[in-house]
mmCIF file of C-alpha atoms in Angstrom:
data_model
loop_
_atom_site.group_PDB
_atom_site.id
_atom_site.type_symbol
_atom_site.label_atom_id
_atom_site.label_comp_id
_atom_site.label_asym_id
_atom_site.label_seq_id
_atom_site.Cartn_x
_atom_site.Cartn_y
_atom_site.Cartn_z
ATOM 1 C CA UNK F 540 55.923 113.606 1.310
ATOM 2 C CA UNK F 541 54.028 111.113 3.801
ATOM 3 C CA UNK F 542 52.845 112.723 6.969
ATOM 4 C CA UNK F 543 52.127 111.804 10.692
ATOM 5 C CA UNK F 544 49.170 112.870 12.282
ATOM 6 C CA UNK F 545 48.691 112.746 15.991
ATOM 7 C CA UNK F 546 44.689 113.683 17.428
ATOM 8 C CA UNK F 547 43.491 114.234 20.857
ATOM 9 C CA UNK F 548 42.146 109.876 22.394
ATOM 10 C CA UNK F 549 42.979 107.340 25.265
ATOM 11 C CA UNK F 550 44.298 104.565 22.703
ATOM 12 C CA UNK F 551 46.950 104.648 20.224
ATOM 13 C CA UNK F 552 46.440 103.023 16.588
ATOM 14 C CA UNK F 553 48.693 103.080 13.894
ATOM 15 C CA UNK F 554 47.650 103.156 10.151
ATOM 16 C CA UNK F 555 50.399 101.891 7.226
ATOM 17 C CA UNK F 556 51.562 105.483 6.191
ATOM 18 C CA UNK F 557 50.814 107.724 9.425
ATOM 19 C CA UNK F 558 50.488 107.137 12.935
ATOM 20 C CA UNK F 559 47.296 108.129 15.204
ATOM 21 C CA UNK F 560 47.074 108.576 18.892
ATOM 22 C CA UNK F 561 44.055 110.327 20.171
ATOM 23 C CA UNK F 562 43.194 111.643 24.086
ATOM 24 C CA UNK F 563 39.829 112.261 25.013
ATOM 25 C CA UNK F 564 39.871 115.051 27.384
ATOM 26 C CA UNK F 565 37.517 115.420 30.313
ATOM 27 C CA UNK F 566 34.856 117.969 30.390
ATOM 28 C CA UNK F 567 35.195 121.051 32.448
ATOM 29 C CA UNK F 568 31.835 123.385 33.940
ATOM 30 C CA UNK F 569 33.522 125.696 35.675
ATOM 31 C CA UNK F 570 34.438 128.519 33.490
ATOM 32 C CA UNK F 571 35.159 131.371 35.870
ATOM 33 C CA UNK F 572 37.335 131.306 38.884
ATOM 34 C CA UNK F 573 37.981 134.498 41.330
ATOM 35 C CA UNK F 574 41.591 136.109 41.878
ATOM 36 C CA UNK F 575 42.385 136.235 45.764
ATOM 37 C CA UNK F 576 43.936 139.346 45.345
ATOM 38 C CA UNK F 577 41.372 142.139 43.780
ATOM 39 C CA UNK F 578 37.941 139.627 43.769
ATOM 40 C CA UNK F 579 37.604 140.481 39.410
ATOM 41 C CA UNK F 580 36.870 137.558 37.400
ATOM 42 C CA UNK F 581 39.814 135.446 35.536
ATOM 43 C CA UNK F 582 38.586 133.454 32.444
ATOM 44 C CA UNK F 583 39.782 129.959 32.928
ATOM 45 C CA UNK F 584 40.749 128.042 29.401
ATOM 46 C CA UNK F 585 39.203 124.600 28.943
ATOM 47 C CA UNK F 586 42.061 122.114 27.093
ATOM 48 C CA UNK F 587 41.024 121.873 23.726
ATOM 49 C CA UNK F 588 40.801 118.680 21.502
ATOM 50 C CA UNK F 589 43.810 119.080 18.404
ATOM 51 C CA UNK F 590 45.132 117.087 15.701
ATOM 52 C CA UNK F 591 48.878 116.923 15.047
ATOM 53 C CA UNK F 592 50.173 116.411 11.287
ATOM 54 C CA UNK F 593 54.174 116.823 10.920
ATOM 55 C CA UNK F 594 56.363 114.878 8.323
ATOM 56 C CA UNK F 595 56.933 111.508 8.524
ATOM 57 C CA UNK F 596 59.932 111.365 8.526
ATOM 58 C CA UNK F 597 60.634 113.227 11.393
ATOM 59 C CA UNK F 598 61.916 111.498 14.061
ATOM 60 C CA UNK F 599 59.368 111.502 17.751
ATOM 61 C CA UNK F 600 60.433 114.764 19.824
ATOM 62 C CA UNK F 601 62.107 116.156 16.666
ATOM 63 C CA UNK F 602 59.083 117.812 14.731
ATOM 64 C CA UNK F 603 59.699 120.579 12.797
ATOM 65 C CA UNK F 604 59.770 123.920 14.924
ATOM 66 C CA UNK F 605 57.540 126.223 12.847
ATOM 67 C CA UNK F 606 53.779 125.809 13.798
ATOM 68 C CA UNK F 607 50.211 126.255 12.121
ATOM 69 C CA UNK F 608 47.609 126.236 14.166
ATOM 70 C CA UNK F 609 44.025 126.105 12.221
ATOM 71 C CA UNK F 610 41.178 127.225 14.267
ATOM 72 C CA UNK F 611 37.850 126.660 12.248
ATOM 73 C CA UNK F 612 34.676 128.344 11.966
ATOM 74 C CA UNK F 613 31.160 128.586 13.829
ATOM 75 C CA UNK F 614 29.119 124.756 13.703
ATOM 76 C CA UNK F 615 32.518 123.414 12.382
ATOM 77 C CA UNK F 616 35.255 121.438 13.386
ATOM 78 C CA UNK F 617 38.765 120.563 13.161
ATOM 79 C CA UNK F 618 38.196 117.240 10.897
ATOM 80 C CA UNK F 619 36.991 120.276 8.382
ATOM 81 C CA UNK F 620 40.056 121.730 7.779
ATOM 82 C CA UNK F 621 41.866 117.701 7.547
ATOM 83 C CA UNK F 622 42.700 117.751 3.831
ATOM 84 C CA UNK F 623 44.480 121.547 3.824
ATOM 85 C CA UNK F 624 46.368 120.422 7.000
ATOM 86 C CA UNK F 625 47.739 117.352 5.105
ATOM 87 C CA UNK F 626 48.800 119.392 1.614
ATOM 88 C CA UNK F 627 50.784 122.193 4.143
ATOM 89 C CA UNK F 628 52.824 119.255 5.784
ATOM 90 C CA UNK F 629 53.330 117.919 2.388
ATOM 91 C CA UNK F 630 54.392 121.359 0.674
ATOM 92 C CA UNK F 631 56.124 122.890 3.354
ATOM 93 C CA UNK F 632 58.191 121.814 6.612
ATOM 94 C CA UNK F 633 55.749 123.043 9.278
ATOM 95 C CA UNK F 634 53.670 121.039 11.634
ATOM 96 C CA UNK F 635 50.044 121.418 11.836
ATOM 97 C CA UNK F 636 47.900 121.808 14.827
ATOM 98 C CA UNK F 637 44.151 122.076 14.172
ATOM 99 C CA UNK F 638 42.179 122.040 17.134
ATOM 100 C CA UNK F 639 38.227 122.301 18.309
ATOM 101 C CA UNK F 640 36.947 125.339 19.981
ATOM 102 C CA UNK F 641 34.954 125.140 22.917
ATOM 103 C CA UNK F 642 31.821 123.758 22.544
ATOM 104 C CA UNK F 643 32.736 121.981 18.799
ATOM 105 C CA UNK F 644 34.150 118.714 18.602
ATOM 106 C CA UNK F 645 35.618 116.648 20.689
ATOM 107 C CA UNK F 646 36.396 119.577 22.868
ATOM 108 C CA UNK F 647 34.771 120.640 26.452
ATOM 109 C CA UNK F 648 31.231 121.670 26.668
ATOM 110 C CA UNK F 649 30.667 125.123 28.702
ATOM 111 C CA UNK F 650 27.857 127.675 29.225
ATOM 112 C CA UNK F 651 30.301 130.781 28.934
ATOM 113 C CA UNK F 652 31.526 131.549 25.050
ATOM 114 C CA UNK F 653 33.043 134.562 23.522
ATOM 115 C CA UNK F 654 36.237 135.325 21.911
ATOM 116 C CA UNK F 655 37.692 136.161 25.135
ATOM 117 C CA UNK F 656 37.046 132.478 26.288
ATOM 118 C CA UNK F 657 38.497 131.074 22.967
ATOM 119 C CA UNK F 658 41.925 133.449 23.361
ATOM 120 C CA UNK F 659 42.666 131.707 26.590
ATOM 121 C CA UNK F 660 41.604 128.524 25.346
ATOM 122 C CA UNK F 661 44.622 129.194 22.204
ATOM 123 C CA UNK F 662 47.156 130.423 24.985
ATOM 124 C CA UNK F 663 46.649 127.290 27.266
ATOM 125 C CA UNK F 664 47.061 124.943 23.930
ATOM 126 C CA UNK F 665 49.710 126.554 23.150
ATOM 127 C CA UNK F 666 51.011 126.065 26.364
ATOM 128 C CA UNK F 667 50.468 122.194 26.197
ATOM 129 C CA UNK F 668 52.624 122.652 23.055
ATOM 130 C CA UNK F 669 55.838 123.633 24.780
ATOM 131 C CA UNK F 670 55.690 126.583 22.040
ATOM 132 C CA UNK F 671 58.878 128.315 23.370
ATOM 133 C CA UNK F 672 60.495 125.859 21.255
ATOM 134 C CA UNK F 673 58.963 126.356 17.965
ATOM 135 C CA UNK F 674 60.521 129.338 15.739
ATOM 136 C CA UNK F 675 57.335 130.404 14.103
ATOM 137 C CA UNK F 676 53.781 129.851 15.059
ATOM 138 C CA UNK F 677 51.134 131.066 12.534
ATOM 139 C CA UNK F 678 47.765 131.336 14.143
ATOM 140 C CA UNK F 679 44.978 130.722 10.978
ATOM 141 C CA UNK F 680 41.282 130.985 11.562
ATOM 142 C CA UNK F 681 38.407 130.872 9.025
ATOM 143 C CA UNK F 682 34.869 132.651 10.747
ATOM 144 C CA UNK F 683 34.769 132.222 13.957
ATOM 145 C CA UNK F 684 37.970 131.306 14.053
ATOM 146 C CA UNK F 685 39.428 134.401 12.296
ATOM 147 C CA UNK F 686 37.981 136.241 14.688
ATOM 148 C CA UNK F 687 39.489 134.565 17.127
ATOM 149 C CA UNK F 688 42.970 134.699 15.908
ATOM 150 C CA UNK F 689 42.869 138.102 15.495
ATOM 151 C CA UNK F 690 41.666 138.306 18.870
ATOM 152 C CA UNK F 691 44.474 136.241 20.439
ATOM 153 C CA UNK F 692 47.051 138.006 17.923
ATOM 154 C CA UNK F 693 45.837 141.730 19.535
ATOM 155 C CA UNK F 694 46.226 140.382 22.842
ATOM 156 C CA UNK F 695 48.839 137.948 23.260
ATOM 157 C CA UNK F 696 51.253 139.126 20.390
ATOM 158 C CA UNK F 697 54.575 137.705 21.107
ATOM 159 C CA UNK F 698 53.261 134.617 20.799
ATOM 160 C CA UNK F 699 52.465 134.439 17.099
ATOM 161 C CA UNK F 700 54.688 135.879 14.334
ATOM 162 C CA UNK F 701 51.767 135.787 11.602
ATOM 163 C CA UNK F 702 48.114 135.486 11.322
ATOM 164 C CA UNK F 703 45.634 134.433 8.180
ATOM 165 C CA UNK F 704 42.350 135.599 8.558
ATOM 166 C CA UNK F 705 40.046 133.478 6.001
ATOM 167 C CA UNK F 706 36.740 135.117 5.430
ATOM 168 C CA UNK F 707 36.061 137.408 8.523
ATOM 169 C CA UNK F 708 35.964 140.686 9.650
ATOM 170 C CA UNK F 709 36.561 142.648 13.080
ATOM 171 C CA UNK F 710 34.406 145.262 11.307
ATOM 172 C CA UNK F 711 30.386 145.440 12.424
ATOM 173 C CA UNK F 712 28.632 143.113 13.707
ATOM 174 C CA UNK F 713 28.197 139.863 11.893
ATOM 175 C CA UNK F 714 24.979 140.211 9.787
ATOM 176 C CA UNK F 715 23.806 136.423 9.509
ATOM 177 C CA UNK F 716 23.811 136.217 12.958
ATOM 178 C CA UNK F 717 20.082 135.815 13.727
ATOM 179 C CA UNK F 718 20.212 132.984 10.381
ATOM 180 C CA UNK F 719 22.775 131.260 12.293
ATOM 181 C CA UNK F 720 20.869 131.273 15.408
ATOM 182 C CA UNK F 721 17.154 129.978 13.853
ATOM 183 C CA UNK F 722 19.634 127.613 12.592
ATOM 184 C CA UNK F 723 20.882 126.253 15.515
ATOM 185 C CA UNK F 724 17.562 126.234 17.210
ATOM 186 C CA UNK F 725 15.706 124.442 14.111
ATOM 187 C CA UNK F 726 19.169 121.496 14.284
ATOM 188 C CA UNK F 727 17.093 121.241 18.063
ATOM 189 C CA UNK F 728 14.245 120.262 16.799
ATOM 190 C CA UNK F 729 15.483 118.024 14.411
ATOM 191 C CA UNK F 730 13.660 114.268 15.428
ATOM 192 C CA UNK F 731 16.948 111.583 15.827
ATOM 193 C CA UNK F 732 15.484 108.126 15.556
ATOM 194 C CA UNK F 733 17.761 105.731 17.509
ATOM 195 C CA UNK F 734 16.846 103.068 14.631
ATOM 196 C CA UNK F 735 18.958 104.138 12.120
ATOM 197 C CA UNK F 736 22.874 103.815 11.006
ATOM 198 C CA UNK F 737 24.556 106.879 10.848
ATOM 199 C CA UNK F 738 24.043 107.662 7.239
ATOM 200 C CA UNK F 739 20.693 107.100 7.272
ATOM 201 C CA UNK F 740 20.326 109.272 10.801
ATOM 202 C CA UNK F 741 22.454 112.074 8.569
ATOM 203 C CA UNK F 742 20.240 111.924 5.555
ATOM 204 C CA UNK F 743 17.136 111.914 7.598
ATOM 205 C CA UNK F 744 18.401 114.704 9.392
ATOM 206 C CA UNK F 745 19.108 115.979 6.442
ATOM 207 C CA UNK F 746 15.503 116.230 5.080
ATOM 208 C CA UNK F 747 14.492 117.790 8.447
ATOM 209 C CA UNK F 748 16.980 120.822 7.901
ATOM 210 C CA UNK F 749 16.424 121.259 4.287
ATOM 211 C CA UNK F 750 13.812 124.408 4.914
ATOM 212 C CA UNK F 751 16.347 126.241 6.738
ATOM 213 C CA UNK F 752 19.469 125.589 4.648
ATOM 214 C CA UNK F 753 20.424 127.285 1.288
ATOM 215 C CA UNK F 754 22.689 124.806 -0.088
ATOM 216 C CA UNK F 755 23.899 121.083 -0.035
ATOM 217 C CA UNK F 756 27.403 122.045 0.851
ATOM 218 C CA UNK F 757 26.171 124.437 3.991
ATOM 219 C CA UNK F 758 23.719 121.282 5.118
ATOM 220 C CA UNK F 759 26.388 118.339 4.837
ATOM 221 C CA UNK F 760 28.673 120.826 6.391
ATOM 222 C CA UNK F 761 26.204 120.447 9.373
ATOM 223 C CA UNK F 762 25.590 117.271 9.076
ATOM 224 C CA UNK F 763 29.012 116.022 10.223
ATOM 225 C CA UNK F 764 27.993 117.253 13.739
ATOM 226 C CA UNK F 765 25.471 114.260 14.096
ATOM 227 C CA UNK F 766 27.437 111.553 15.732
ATOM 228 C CA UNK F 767 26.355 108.300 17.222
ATOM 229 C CA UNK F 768 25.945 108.174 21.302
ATOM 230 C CA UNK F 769 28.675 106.315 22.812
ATOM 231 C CA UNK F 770 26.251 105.011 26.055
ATOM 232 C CA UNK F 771 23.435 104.214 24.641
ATOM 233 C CA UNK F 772 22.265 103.463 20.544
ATOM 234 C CA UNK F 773 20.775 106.844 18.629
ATOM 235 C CA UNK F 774 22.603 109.930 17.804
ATOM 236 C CA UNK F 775 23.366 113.664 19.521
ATOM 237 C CA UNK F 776 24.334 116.783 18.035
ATOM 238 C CA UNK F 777 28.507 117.104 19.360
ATOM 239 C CA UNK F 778 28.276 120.255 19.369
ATOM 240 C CA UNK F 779 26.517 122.264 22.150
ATOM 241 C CA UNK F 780 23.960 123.997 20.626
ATOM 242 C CA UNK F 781 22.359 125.915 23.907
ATOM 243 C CA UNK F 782 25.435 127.445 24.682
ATOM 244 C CA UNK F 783 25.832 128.939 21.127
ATOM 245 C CA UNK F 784 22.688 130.434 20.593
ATOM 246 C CA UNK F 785 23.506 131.998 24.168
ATOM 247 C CA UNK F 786 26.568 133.586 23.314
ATOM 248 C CA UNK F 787 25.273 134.411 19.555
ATOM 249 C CA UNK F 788 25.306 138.564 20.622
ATOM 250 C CA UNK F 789 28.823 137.761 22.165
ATOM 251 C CA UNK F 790 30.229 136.412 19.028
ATOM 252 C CA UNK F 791 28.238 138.683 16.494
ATOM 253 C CA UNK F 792 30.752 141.511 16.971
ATOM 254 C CA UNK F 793 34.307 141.195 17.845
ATOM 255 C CA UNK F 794 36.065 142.714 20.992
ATOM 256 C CA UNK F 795 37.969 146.256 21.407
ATOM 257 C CA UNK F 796 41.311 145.157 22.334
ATOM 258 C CA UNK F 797 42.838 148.648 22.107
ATOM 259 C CA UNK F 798 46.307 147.477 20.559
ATOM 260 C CA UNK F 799 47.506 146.612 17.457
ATOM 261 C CA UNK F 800 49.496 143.644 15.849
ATOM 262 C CA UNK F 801 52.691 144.728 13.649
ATOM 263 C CA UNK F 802 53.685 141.554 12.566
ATOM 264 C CA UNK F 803 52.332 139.942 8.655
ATOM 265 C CA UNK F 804 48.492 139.336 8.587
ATOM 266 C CA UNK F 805 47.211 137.453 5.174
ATOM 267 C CA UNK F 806 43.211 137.843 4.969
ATOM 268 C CA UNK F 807 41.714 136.299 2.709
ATOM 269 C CA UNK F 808 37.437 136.957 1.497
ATOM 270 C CA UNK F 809 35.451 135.050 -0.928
ATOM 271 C CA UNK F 810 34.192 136.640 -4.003
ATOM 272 C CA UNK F 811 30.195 135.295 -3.203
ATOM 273 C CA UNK F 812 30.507 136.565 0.498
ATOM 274 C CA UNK F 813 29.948 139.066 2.581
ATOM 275 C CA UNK F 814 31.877 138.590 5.388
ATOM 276 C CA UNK F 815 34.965 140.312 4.583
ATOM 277 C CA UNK F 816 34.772 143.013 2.164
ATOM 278 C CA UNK F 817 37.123 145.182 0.569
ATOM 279 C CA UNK F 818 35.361 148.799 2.331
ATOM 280 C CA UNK F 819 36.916 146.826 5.507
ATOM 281 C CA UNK F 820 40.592 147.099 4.206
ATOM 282 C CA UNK F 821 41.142 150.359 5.672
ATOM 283 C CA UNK F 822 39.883 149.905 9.057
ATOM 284 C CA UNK F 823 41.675 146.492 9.415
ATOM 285 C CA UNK F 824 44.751 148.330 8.546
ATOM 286 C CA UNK F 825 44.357 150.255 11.712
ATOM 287 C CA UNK F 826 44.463 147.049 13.635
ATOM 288 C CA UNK F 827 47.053 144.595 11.735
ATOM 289 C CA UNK F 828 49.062 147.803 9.763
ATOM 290 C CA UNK F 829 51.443 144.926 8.131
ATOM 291 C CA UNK F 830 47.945 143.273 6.390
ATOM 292 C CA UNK F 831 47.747 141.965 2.819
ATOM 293 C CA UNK F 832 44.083 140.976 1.279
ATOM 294 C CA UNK F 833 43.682 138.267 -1.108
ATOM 295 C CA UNK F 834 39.777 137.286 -2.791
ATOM 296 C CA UNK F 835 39.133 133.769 -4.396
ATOM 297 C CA UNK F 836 36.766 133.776 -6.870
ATOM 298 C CA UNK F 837 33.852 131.416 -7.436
ATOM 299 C CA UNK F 838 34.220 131.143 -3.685
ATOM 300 C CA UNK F 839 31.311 131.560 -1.214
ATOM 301 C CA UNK F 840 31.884 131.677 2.849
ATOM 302 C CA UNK F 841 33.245 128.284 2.804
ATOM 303 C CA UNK F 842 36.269 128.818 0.721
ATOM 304 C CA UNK F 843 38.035 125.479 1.774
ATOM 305 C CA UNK F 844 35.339 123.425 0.459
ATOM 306 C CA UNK F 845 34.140 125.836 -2.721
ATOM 307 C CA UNK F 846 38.002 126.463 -3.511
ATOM 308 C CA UNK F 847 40.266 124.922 -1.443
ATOM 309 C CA UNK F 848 43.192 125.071 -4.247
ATOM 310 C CA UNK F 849 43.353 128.483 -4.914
ATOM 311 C CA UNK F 850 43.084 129.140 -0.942
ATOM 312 C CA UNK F 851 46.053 126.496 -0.546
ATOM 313 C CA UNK F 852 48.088 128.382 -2.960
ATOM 314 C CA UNK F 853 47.521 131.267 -1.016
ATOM 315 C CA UNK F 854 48.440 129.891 2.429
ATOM 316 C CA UNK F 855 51.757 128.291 1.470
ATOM 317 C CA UNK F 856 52.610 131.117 -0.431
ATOM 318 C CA UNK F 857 52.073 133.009 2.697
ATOM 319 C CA UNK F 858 53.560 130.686 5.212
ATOM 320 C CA UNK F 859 56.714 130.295 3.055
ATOM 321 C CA UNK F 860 57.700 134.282 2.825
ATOM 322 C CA UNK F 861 57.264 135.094 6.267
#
């Protein structure tokens, strides 16, 4: 089956076996607004950059109804999750939405982050998406993402029927946290020569981060964040890094909603990671009661990239019994 895909830009282009159209959106600063009527803070979503895939032969305004939305992890972005987008349009009749959080991507810069922020950011997208006509909408998240999902799913729960869960917990805090920040801050001090094409700038880069990263895969994973300037030649990290390692005690443990969320819940953990663990099972049950657990093995934290088969397999397995 061919596919369409459809990202956030200002031009449309057109390929020979899928069509592109792409909106840039503007950047927003102001992340809090007050309520006229009791003075309390209101979180105000920022529109996120998303990429559309639904079958090709579908005709424009007739996609199919059912929805996945992919939210991906922390440092990553939707481009990540491209390839398992494209096999669920092929294997199954859903459209997929995968979008960049806050602060990733092509998405909005702001100084306020937490999975709060992101929730809103979901419920406005899904907004934009006219989602009161789509059957089914599956909200997936891998890390960061999970997180957020489950968030959104505890909060806002008539607007998903399912949730997948790849890799995360809502139990503890999350351990790596202070890695991930010295990891942000040494991506900082990384030295971007302006002289360079962008594989060079990426492998040079590269070299820089090498001391702080365990593996190629991690490091090329965090690589793709170096993009050239638009305004002037040289390079910039796209995603904001400040804001991140400001919010890093926000996002290192996940929210008390107080609710729970009866509908299906797939979670799947990687057998080389630590991040969801089977001791977590039973407390996760007390917040998603309807939740199944899946492991892949040979599989660290980055399951789509270690094993992105057997996590396929597990998704459309998922998607198609719900």
């Amino acid at each position: 089956m061919m596919y369409r895909f459809v990202q956030s830009c200002d031009k449309m282009l057109s390929t020979i076996h899928f069509h592109v159209s792409c909106i840039f959106t503007a950047k927003i600063y102001t992340v809090y607004h007050w309520q006229a009527n009791n003075g309390e803070p209101k979180l105000k979503p920022l529109p996120l950059a998303y990429s559309s895939y639904f079958p090709v032969d579908s005709e424009e305004g007739k996609h199919p109804r059912d929805l996945v939305i992919i939210l991906h992890g922390l440092l990553g972005s939707k481009s990540n999750w491209n390839s398992i987008a494209k096999a669920i349009v092929e294997r199954v009749n859903r459209r997929v939405i995968l979008a960049d959080a806050r602060n990733h991507g092509q998405s909005p810069h702001s100084d306020q982050m937490s999975y709060e922020h992101m929730a809103e950011d979901v419920r406005l997208l899904l907004d934009s998406l006219v989602v009161k006509k789509v059957d089914k909408v599956c909200l997936m998240g891998h890390s960061m993402g999970g997180r957020s999902a489950m968030y959104f799913a505890l909060k806002y729960p008539s607007f998903v029927d399912n949730i997948i869960v790849v890799d995360i917990s809502p139990v503890g805090a999350i351990e790596s946290i202070d890695a991930l920040v010295a990891l942000c801050r040494a991506m900082k001090d990384v030295v971007l020569k302006p002289n360079l094409s962008l594989a060079e700038a990426r492998a040079d880069a590269g070299e820089q981060l090498k001391p702080h990263v365990r593996d190629l895969a991690t490091l090329n994973f965090l690589l793709t964040n170096l993009v050239s300037r638009r305004e002037v030649p040289g390079f910039r990290w796209r995603i904001n890094l400040e804001s991140i390692v400001d919010s890093s005690g926000r996002l290192a443990v996940f929210p008390n909603v107080g609710t729970t969320f009866g509908k299906s819940a797939l979670f799947v953990g990687a057998e080389n990671s630590s991040f969801l663990k089977p001791e977590d099972e039973p407390y996760i049950l007390k917040l998603f009661p309807r939740a199944q657990f899946e492991y892949v093995p040979n599989s660290g934290h980055l399951i789509h990239v270690d094993n992105p088969d057997v996590l396929l397999a597990l998704i459309i397995k998922f998607v198609s019994n719900v």
